[in-house]
Amino acid sequence: MRKLMNFKVKGIQNRSRAGNIRLKLTKDPMPPCKESRASITAGDFKPSPPKEPPKRTASHPKFHKIKMLEQSSQPPPRNDSLSQAFKLVSSDDGRQKIEGLNIIQKLSVTKPQLLNSNLKDIKVAVNKEVSGIRLDVSLAAINCVKSLFSQLKSSMLDDLDECLMGLLLKAGKSTSTIMRKVDKALSTALESLTPECVLANFPTIALTNTNSAVRECAAKFFRLSVEQMGASHILWSAWEIKKKVLPVISTLVEDPIPEVRQHGLILLKNFRKHPSFLDIMVKYVSPENMAALRKIIFEEGVPKKTAPKEPWQSEAVWQLLNLSENLSEMSSFRDEIPGSLCGWS
């Protein structure tokens, strides 16, 4: 019995020693650290940039490049309505031609981007119908050109000289109805484009055409373009514009038809007001034309720039002076007006 009690006491002592050893081996827990307050800046609230998606590589890169090259070489796709318009315009029936031109005119308002991708083919087809023989088809084609100018604007700069030449040639072969339509189409082109672009692409060959109606229409359109740009602006512009405009003026003033010559004389009158007009004109006009131009300016009475007249300096005063028969009345009237203005000593 005594042995059993000793054995239990030893077991309890051994277990207590083992517990003390475990307590010594374990470290004391660290006290909690104080929270540090970091300064918050505005940059902390900025959103992070989006992650770029990984680039996808084709399974067959060489085949993919070849396919892309084939697609770029193909012409742009055409809409069904545009394809139908080309088909109708190319037919021999006049009604179908008018229907096709009307479709192109409607597409210029509703889908101008579609026409821009096929604009060269459209210009060729429409210009061909403008110069056609059928009156109703030509009217529809001229209206179509007018709509193209008003809607596409600067996209019509390519081959602009061909479009203008087709309209000008049609003016010399048609009735007054066609000529009015041509004038409206040309004025629309001048409103939609800048006068610099119109003058740079102006077909000067139309001014030397054998048909006087073509020359008259071309001279009128040329004069309107020059007046819109301004004489002083042209004389101080780039040499390309002066090289194209100034020789044309010298050609117009020598035209045998009065209806054509009057447009040149109007332009010459406006340009003559510029002080360095003749000095600039010599650089761009041949000596023969320059001699004829000087003759017109100084002998035929193209007026120079004069100071504005005073209110009392009217034509009635000069008529009274020239038509008065009584010298006494004339002398009394002479005392009222300064002699330097009347040319008296």
CSV table of C-alpha atoms in Angstrom, one decimal:
chain,number,residue,atom,x,y,z
A,1,MET,CA,0.0,0.0,0.0
A,2,ARG,CA,2.8,2.3,0.9
A,3,LYS,CA,4.5,1.5,-2.4
A,4,LEU,CA,1.4,2.3,-4.4
A,5,MET,CA,1.1,5.7,-2.8
A,6,ASN,CA,4.7,6.6,-3.5
A,7,PHE,CA,4.2,5.6,-7.2
A,8,LYS,CA,1.2,8.0,-7.5
A,9,VAL,CA,3.1,10.8,-5.8
A,10,LYS,CA,6.0,10.4,-8.2
A,11,GLY,CA,3.6,10.4,-11.2
A,12,ILE,CA,2.1,13.6,-10.1
A,13,GLN,CA,5.5,15.2,-9.6
A,14,ASN,CA,6.6,14.2,-13.0
A,15,ARG,CA,3.6,15.6,-14.7
A,16,SER,CA,4.0,19.0,-12.8
A,17,ARG,CA,7.6,19.1,-13.9
A,18,ALA,CA,6.7,18.5,-17.6
A,19,GLY,CA,4.1,21.3,-17.4
A,20,ASN,CA,6.6,23.7,-16.0
A,21,ILE,CA,9.0,22.8,-18.8
A,22,ARG,CA,6.3,23.5,-21.4
A,23,LEU,CA,5.5,26.9,-19.8
A,24,LYS,CA,9.2,27.9,-20.0
A,25,LEU,CA,9.5,26.9,-23.6
A,26,THR,CA,6.5,29.0,-24.8
A,27,LYS,CA,7.2,32.7,-25.2
A,28,ASP,CA,5.2,35.4,-23.6
A,29,PRO,CA,2.7,37.0,-26.0
A,30,MET,CA,3.8,40.4,-27.4
A,31,PRO,CA,1.7,43.4,-26.3
A,32,PRO,CA,-0.5,44.8,-29.1
A,33,CYS,CA,1.2,47.5,-31.2
A,34,LYS,CA,-0.2,51.0,-31.5
A,35,GLU,CA,-2.0,51.8,-34.8
A,36,SER,CA,-0.1,54.3,-36.9
A,37,ARG,CA,-2.2,56.9,-38.6
A,38,ALA,CA,-0.8,57.3,-42.1
A,39,SER,CA,-1.5,60.6,-44.0
A,40,ILE,CA,-4.1,60.2,-46.7
A,41,THR,CA,-3.5,62.0,-50.0
A,42,ALA,CA,-5.7,62.7,-53.0
A,43,GLY,CA,-3.7,60.3,-55.0
A,44,ASP,CA,-4.9,57.4,-52.9
A,45,PHE,CA,-8.5,57.8,-54.3
A,46,LYS,CA,-7.4,57.7,-58.0
A,47,PRO,CA,-8.8,54.7,-59.8
A,48,SER,CA,-6.2,52.2,-61.0
A,49,PRO,CA,-5.6,52.1,-64.7
A,50,PRO,CA,-7.5,49.4,-66.6
A,51,LYS,CA,-5.7,46.3,-67.3
A,52,GLU,CA,-4.7,45.8,-70.9
A,53,PRO,CA,-6.2,42.6,-72.4
A,54,PRO,CA,-3.7,40.1,-73.6
A,55,LYS,CA,-2.9,40.3,-77.3
A,56,ARG,CA,-4.5,37.5,-79.2
A,57,THR,CA,-2.3,35.8,-81.7
A,58,ALA,CA,-3.8,34.0,-84.7
A,59,SER,CA,-3.1,30.3,-85.0
A,60,HIS,CA,-1.8,30.9,-88.5
A,61,PRO,CA,-0.2,34.4,-88.7
A,62,LYS,CA,1.1,34.1,-92.3
A,63,PHE,CA,-2.4,33.1,-93.5
A,64,HIS,CA,-3.9,36.0,-91.6
A,65,LYS,CA,-1.6,38.6,-93.2
A,66,ILE,CA,-2.3,37.2,-96.7
A,67,LYS,CA,-6.1,37.4,-96.0
A,68,MET,CA,-5.8,41.0,-94.8
A,69,LEU,CA,-3.9,42.0,-98.0
A,70,GLU,CA,-6.5,40.4,-100.2
A,71,GLN,CA,-9.3,42.3,-98.4
A,72,SER,CA,-7.5,45.7,-98.7
A,73,SER,CA,-7.1,45.2,-102.5
A,74,GLN,CA,-10.8,44.5,-103.0
A,75,PRO,CA,-13.0,47.5,-104.0
A,76,PRO,CA,-15.4,48.9,-101.3
A,77,PRO,CA,-18.7,47.1,-101.2
A,78,ARG,CA,-21.7,48.8,-102.8
A,79,ASN,CA,-25.1,49.1,-101.4
A,80,ASP,CA,-28.0,47.4,-103.2
A,81,SER,CA,-29.6,50.8,-104.0
A,82,LEU,CA,-26.4,52.2,-105.5
A,83,SER,CA,-25.8,49.1,-107.6
A,84,GLN,CA,-29.4,49.4,-108.8
A,85,ALA,CA,-28.8,53.1,-109.6
A,86,PHE,CA,-25.7,52.2,-111.7
A,87,LYS,CA,-27.7,49.5,-113.5
A,88,LEU,CA,-30.5,51.9,-114.3
A,89,VAL,CA,-28.2,54.8,-115.5
A,90,SER,CA,-26.3,52.4,-117.8
A,91,SER,CA,-29.6,51.3,-119.5
A,92,ASP,CA,-30.8,52.7,-122.9
A,93,ASP,CA,-34.2,53.6,-121.6
A,94,GLY,CA,-34.6,57.3,-120.7
A,95,ARG,CA,-37.0,56.7,-117.9
A,96,GLN,CA,-34.7,54.2,-116.3
A,97,LYS,CA,-31.8,56.7,-116.6
A,98,ILE,CA,-33.8,59.4,-114.8
A,99,GLU,CA,-34.8,56.9,-112.1
A,100,GLY,CA,-31.2,55.9,-111.5
A,101,LEU,CA,-30.1,59.6,-111.3
A,102,ASN,CA,-32.9,60.3,-108.8
A,103,ILE,CA,-31.7,57.4,-106.7
A,104,ILE,CA,-28.1,58.9,-106.6
A,105,GLN,CA,-29.6,62.3,-105.8
A,106,LYS,CA,-31.5,60.8,-102.8
A,107,LEU,CA,-28.5,58.9,-101.6
A,108,SER,CA,-26.4,62.1,-101.6
A,109,VAL,CA,-28.8,63.4,-98.9
A,110,THR,CA,-29.4,60.2,-96.9
A,111,LYS,CA,-26.1,58.3,-97.3
A,112,PRO,CA,-23.3,60.6,-98.4
A,113,GLN,CA,-20.6,58.3,-97.0
A,114,LEU,CA,-21.7,55.6,-99.3
A,115,LEU,CA,-21.3,57.9,-102.3
A,116,ASN,CA,-17.8,59.0,-101.1
A,117,SER,CA,-16.5,55.4,-101.4
A,118,ASN,CA,-17.7,55.2,-105.0
A,119,LEU,CA,-17.5,58.9,-106.0
A,120,LYS,CA,-15.2,58.6,-109.0
A,121,ASP,CA,-17.5,56.1,-110.8
A,122,ILE,CA,-20.6,58.2,-109.9
A,123,LYS,CA,-19.0,61.4,-111.4
A,124,VAL,CA,-18.1,59.6,-114.7
A,125,ALA,CA,-21.7,58.2,-115.0
A,126,VAL,CA,-23.4,61.5,-114.2
A,127,ASN,CA,-21.2,63.7,-116.4
A,128,LYS,CA,-21.8,61.4,-119.3
A,129,GLU,CA,-25.6,62.0,-118.9
A,130,VAL,CA,-25.1,65.7,-118.5
A,131,SER,CA,-23.6,65.9,-122.0
A,132,GLY,CA,-26.3,63.6,-123.4
A,133,ILE,CA,-28.7,64.4,-126.1
A,134,ARG,CA,-32.0,63.7,-124.3
A,135,LEU,CA,-33.3,66.9,-122.6
A,136,ASP,CA,-35.1,65.3,-119.7
A,137,VAL,CA,-32.1,63.1,-118.9
A,138,SER,CA,-29.8,66.0,-119.0
A,139,LEU,CA,-32.0,68.0,-116.6
A,140,ALA,CA,-32.0,65.1,-114.1
A,141,ALA,CA,-28.2,64.8,-114.4
A,142,ILE,CA,-27.7,68.5,-113.8
A,143,ASN,CA,-29.9,68.4,-110.7
A,144,CYS,CA,-27.9,65.4,-109.5
A,145,VAL,CA,-24.7,67.3,-109.9
A,146,LYS,CA,-26.1,70.2,-108.0
A,147,SER,CA,-27.1,67.9,-105.2
A,148,LEU,CA,-23.7,66.3,-105.1
A,149,PHE,CA,-22.1,69.8,-104.8
A,150,SER,CA,-24.4,70.9,-102.0
A,151,GLN,CA,-24.2,67.6,-99.9
A,152,LEU,CA,-20.6,66.3,-100.5
A,153,LYS,CA,-18.9,69.7,-100.7
A,154,SER,CA,-15.1,69.3,-100.4
A,155,SER,CA,-15.3,65.7,-101.6
A,156,MET,CA,-16.1,67.0,-105.1
A,157,LEU,CA,-12.6,68.6,-105.4
A,158,ASP,CA,-11.2,65.6,-107.2
A,159,ASP,CA,-11.8,66.0,-110.9
A,160,LEU,CA,-13.6,69.3,-110.3
A,161,ASP,CA,-12.5,70.7,-113.6
A,162,GLU,CA,-14.2,67.8,-115.5
A,163,CYS,CA,-17.5,68.5,-113.7
A,164,LEU,CA,-17.3,72.2,-114.4
A,165,MET,CA,-16.4,71.6,-118.0
A,166,GLY,CA,-19.3,69.3,-118.6
A,167,LEU,CA,-21.7,71.9,-117.2
A,168,LEU,CA,-20.2,74.7,-119.3
A,169,LEU,CA,-20.2,72.7,-122.5
A,170,LYS,CA,-23.9,71.8,-121.9
A,171,ALA,CA,-24.8,75.5,-121.6
A,172,GLY,CA,-23.7,76.1,-125.2
A,173,LYS,CA,-25.8,73.3,-126.7
A,174,SER,CA,-29.2,73.8,-125.0
A,175,THR,CA,-32.2,75.9,-124.4
A,176,SER,CA,-32.8,78.6,-121.9
A,177,THR,CA,-34.2,76.0,-119.4
A,178,ILE,CA,-30.9,74.1,-119.4
A,179,MET,CA,-28.9,77.3,-119.1
A,180,ARG,CA,-30.8,78.3,-116.0
A,181,LYS,CA,-30.2,74.9,-114.5
A,182,VAL,CA,-26.5,75.1,-115.3
A,183,ASP,CA,-26.3,78.5,-113.7
A,184,LYS,CA,-27.9,77.2,-110.5
A,185,ALA,CA,-25.5,74.2,-110.4
A,186,LEU,CA,-22.5,76.4,-110.9
A,187,SER,CA,-23.6,78.9,-108.2
A,188,THR,CA,-24.1,75.9,-105.9
A,189,ALA,CA,-20.6,74.8,-106.6
A,190,LEU,CA,-19.3,78.2,-105.7
A,191,GLU,CA,-21.3,78.3,-102.5
A,192,SER,CA,-20.3,74.8,-101.4
A,193,LEU,CA,-16.5,75.3,-102.2
A,194,THR,CA,-14.1,78.1,-101.6
A,195,PRO,CA,-13.4,80.5,-104.5
A,196,GLU,CA,-9.7,79.6,-104.3
A,197,CYS,CA,-10.5,75.9,-105.0
A,198,VAL,CA,-12.9,76.9,-107.8
A,199,LEU,CA,-10.3,79.2,-109.5
A,200,ALA,CA,-7.5,76.7,-109.0
A,201,ASN,CA,-9.6,74.0,-110.9
A,202,PHE,CA,-11.3,76.3,-113.3
A,203,PRO,CA,-11.2,75.0,-116.9
A,204,THR,CA,-9.8,77.9,-118.8
A,205,ILE,CA,-10.1,76.1,-122.1
A,206,ALA,CA,-13.9,76.9,-121.9
A,207,LEU,CA,-13.0,80.6,-122.4
A,208,THR,CA,-11.5,79.9,-125.8
A,209,ASN,CA,-14.3,77.7,-127.0
A,210,THR,CA,-15.7,78.4,-130.5
A,211,ASN,CA,-19.2,78.5,-129.1
A,212,SER,CA,-20.0,82.0,-127.8
A,213,ALA,CA,-22.6,80.7,-125.4
A,214,VAL,CA,-20.0,78.5,-123.7
A,215,ARG,CA,-17.6,81.4,-123.5
A,216,GLU,CA,-20.3,83.7,-122.0
A,217,CYS,CA,-21.3,81.2,-119.4
A,218,ALA,CA,-17.7,80.5,-118.5
A,219,ALA,CA,-16.9,84.2,-118.3
A,220,LYS,CA,-19.8,84.9,-116.0
A,221,PHE,CA,-18.9,82.0,-113.7
A,222,PHE,CA,-15.2,83.1,-113.7
A,223,ARG,CA,-16.2,86.7,-112.9
A,224,LEU,CA,-18.4,85.7,-109.9
A,225,SER,CA,-15.6,83.5,-108.5
A,226,VAL,CA,-13.1,86.3,-108.8
A,227,GLU,CA,-15.4,88.9,-107.2
A,228,GLN,CA,-16.1,86.5,-104.3
A,229,MET,CA,-12.4,86.1,-103.7
A,230,GLY,CA,-11.6,89.8,-104.1
A,231,ALA,CA,-9.2,91.6,-106.3
A,232,SER,CA,-6.7,92.6,-103.6
A,233,HIS,CA,-6.8,89.1,-102.2
A,234,ILE,CA,-5.9,87.7,-105.6
A,235,LEU,CA,-3.1,90.2,-106.2
A,236,TRP,CA,-1.5,89.3,-102.9
A,237,SER,CA,-2.2,85.6,-103.0
A,238,ALA,CA,0.1,82.7,-104.1
A,239,TRP,CA,1.5,82.8,-107.6
A,240,GLU,CA,-0.6,79.8,-108.7
A,241,ILE,CA,-3.8,81.8,-108.4
A,242,LYS,CA,-2.3,84.9,-110.1
A,243,LYS,CA,-0.9,82.8,-112.9
A,244,LYS,CA,-4.4,81.5,-113.6
A,245,VAL,CA,-6.5,84.6,-113.1
A,246,LEU,CA,-4.6,87.5,-114.6
A,247,PRO,CA,-4.0,86.0,-118.1
A,248,VAL,CA,-7.7,85.2,-118.3
A,249,ILE,CA,-8.6,88.8,-117.7
A,250,SER,CA,-6.4,89.9,-120.5
A,251,THR,CA,-8.1,87.3,-122.7
A,252,LEU,CA,-11.7,88.3,-121.8
A,253,VAL,CA,-11.2,92.0,-122.5
A,254,GLU,CA,-10.2,91.2,-126.1
A,255,ASP,CA,-13.1,88.8,-126.9
A,256,PRO,CA,-15.0,89.8,-130.0
A,257,ILE,CA,-18.4,89.1,-128.4
A,258,PRO,CA,-19.7,92.0,-126.3
A,259,GLU,CA,-21.5,89.7,-123.8
A,260,VAL,CA,-18.2,88.0,-123.0
A,261,ARG,CA,-16.0,91.2,-123.1
A,262,GLN,CA,-18.2,93.0,-120.6
A,263,HIS,CA,-17.2,90.5,-117.9
A,264,GLY,CA,-13.6,91.1,-118.6
A,265,LEU,CA,-14.0,94.9,-118.5
A,266,ILE,CA,-15.8,94.6,-115.1
A,267,LEU,CA,-12.9,92.6,-113.7
A,268,LEU,CA,-10.4,95.0,-115.2
A,269,LYS,CA,-12.2,98.0,-113.6
A,270,ASN,CA,-12.1,96.3,-110.2
A,271,PHE,CA,-8.4,95.3,-110.5
A,272,ARG,CA,-7.4,98.8,-111.9
A,273,LYS,CA,-8.2,100.3,-108.5
A,274,HIS,CA,-5.2,98.5,-106.9
A,275,PRO,CA,-2.1,100.7,-107.0
A,276,SER,CA,0.3,97.9,-108.1
A,277,PHE,CA,-2.0,96.2,-110.6
A,278,LEU,CA,0.0,97.0,-113.7
A,279,ASP,CA,3.3,96.1,-112.0
A,280,ILE,CA,2.0,92.7,-111.0
A,281,MET,CA,0.2,92.2,-114.4
A,282,VAL,CA,3.5,92.5,-116.3
A,283,LYS,CA,4.9,89.4,-114.6
A,284,TYR,CA,2.0,87.1,-115.7
A,285,VAL,CA,0.8,88.5,-119.1
A,286,SER,CA,2.6,88.3,-122.4
A,287,PRO,CA,3.9,91.6,-123.9
A,288,GLU,CA,1.3,91.5,-126.7
A,289,ASN,CA,-1.6,91.1,-124.4
A,290,MET,CA,-0.1,93.7,-122.1
A,291,ALA,CA,0.1,96.3,-124.8
A,292,ALA,CA,-3.6,95.7,-125.7
A,293,LEU,CA,-4.5,95.9,-122.0
A,294,ARG,CA,-2.7,99.3,-121.6
A,295,LYS,CA,-4.6,100.5,-124.7
A,296,ILE,CA,-7.9,99.5,-123.2
A,297,ILE,CA,-7.1,101.1,-119.8
A,298,PHE,CA,-5.8,104.4,-121.0
A,299,GLU,CA,-7.6,105.0,-124.3
A,300,GLU,CA,-11.0,103.4,-123.9
A,301,GLY,CA,-11.6,105.0,-120.5
A,302,VAL,CA,-11.4,102.3,-117.9
A,303,PRO,CA,-11.8,104.6,-114.8
A,304,LYS,CA,-9.0,104.9,-112.3
A,305,LYS,CA,-9.6,105.0,-108.5
A,306,THR,CA,-10.7,108.5,-107.6
A,307,ALA,CA,-11.6,110.3,-104.4
A,308,PRO,CA,-15.2,110.4,-103.4
A,309,LYS,CA,-17.1,113.5,-104.4
A,310,GLU,CA,-18.5,116.0,-102.0
A,311,PRO,CA,-22.3,116.3,-101.7
A,312,TRP,CA,-22.4,119.6,-103.5
A,313,GLN,CA,-20.1,118.3,-106.3
A,314,SER,CA,-22.9,116.7,-108.3
A,315,GLU,CA,-23.3,116.2,-112.0
A,316,ALA,CA,-26.0,118.9,-112.1
A,317,VAL,CA,-23.4,121.5,-111.2
A,318,TRP,CA,-21.2,120.5,-114.1
A,319,GLN,CA,-24.1,120.4,-116.5
A,320,LEU,CA,-25.1,123.9,-115.5
A,321,LEU,CA,-21.5,125.1,-116.0
A,322,ASN,CA,-21.3,123.5,-119.5
A,323,LEU,CA,-24.7,124.5,-120.7
A,324,SER,CA,-24.9,128.1,-119.4
A,325,GLU,CA,-25.0,130.7,-122.1
A,326,ASN,CA,-24.9,133.8,-120.0
A,327,LEU,CA,-21.3,134.7,-119.1
A,328,SER,CA,-22.4,136.8,-116.2
A,329,GLU,CA,-24.4,134.0,-114.6
A,330,MET,CA,-21.5,131.7,-115.2
A,331,SER,CA,-19.1,134.1,-113.5
A,332,SER,CA,-21.3,134.5,-110.5
A,333,PHE,CA,-21.7,130.8,-110.2
A,334,ARG,CA,-18.0,130.5,-110.6
A,335,ASP,CA,-17.4,132.6,-107.5
A,336,GLU,CA,-19.4,130.2,-105.4
A,337,ILE,CA,-17.4,127.1,-106.4
A,338,PRO,CA,-13.6,126.8,-105.8
A,339,GLY,CA,-11.7,127.3,-109.0
A,340,SER,CA,-9.3,124.5,-108.3
A,341,LEU,CA,-12.2,122.0,-108.6
A,342,CYS,CA,-13.4,123.4,-111.9
A,343,GLY,CA,-10.0,123.6,-113.5
A,344,TRP,CA,-9.9,127.4,-113.6
A,345,SER,CA,-6.9,129.5,-112.7
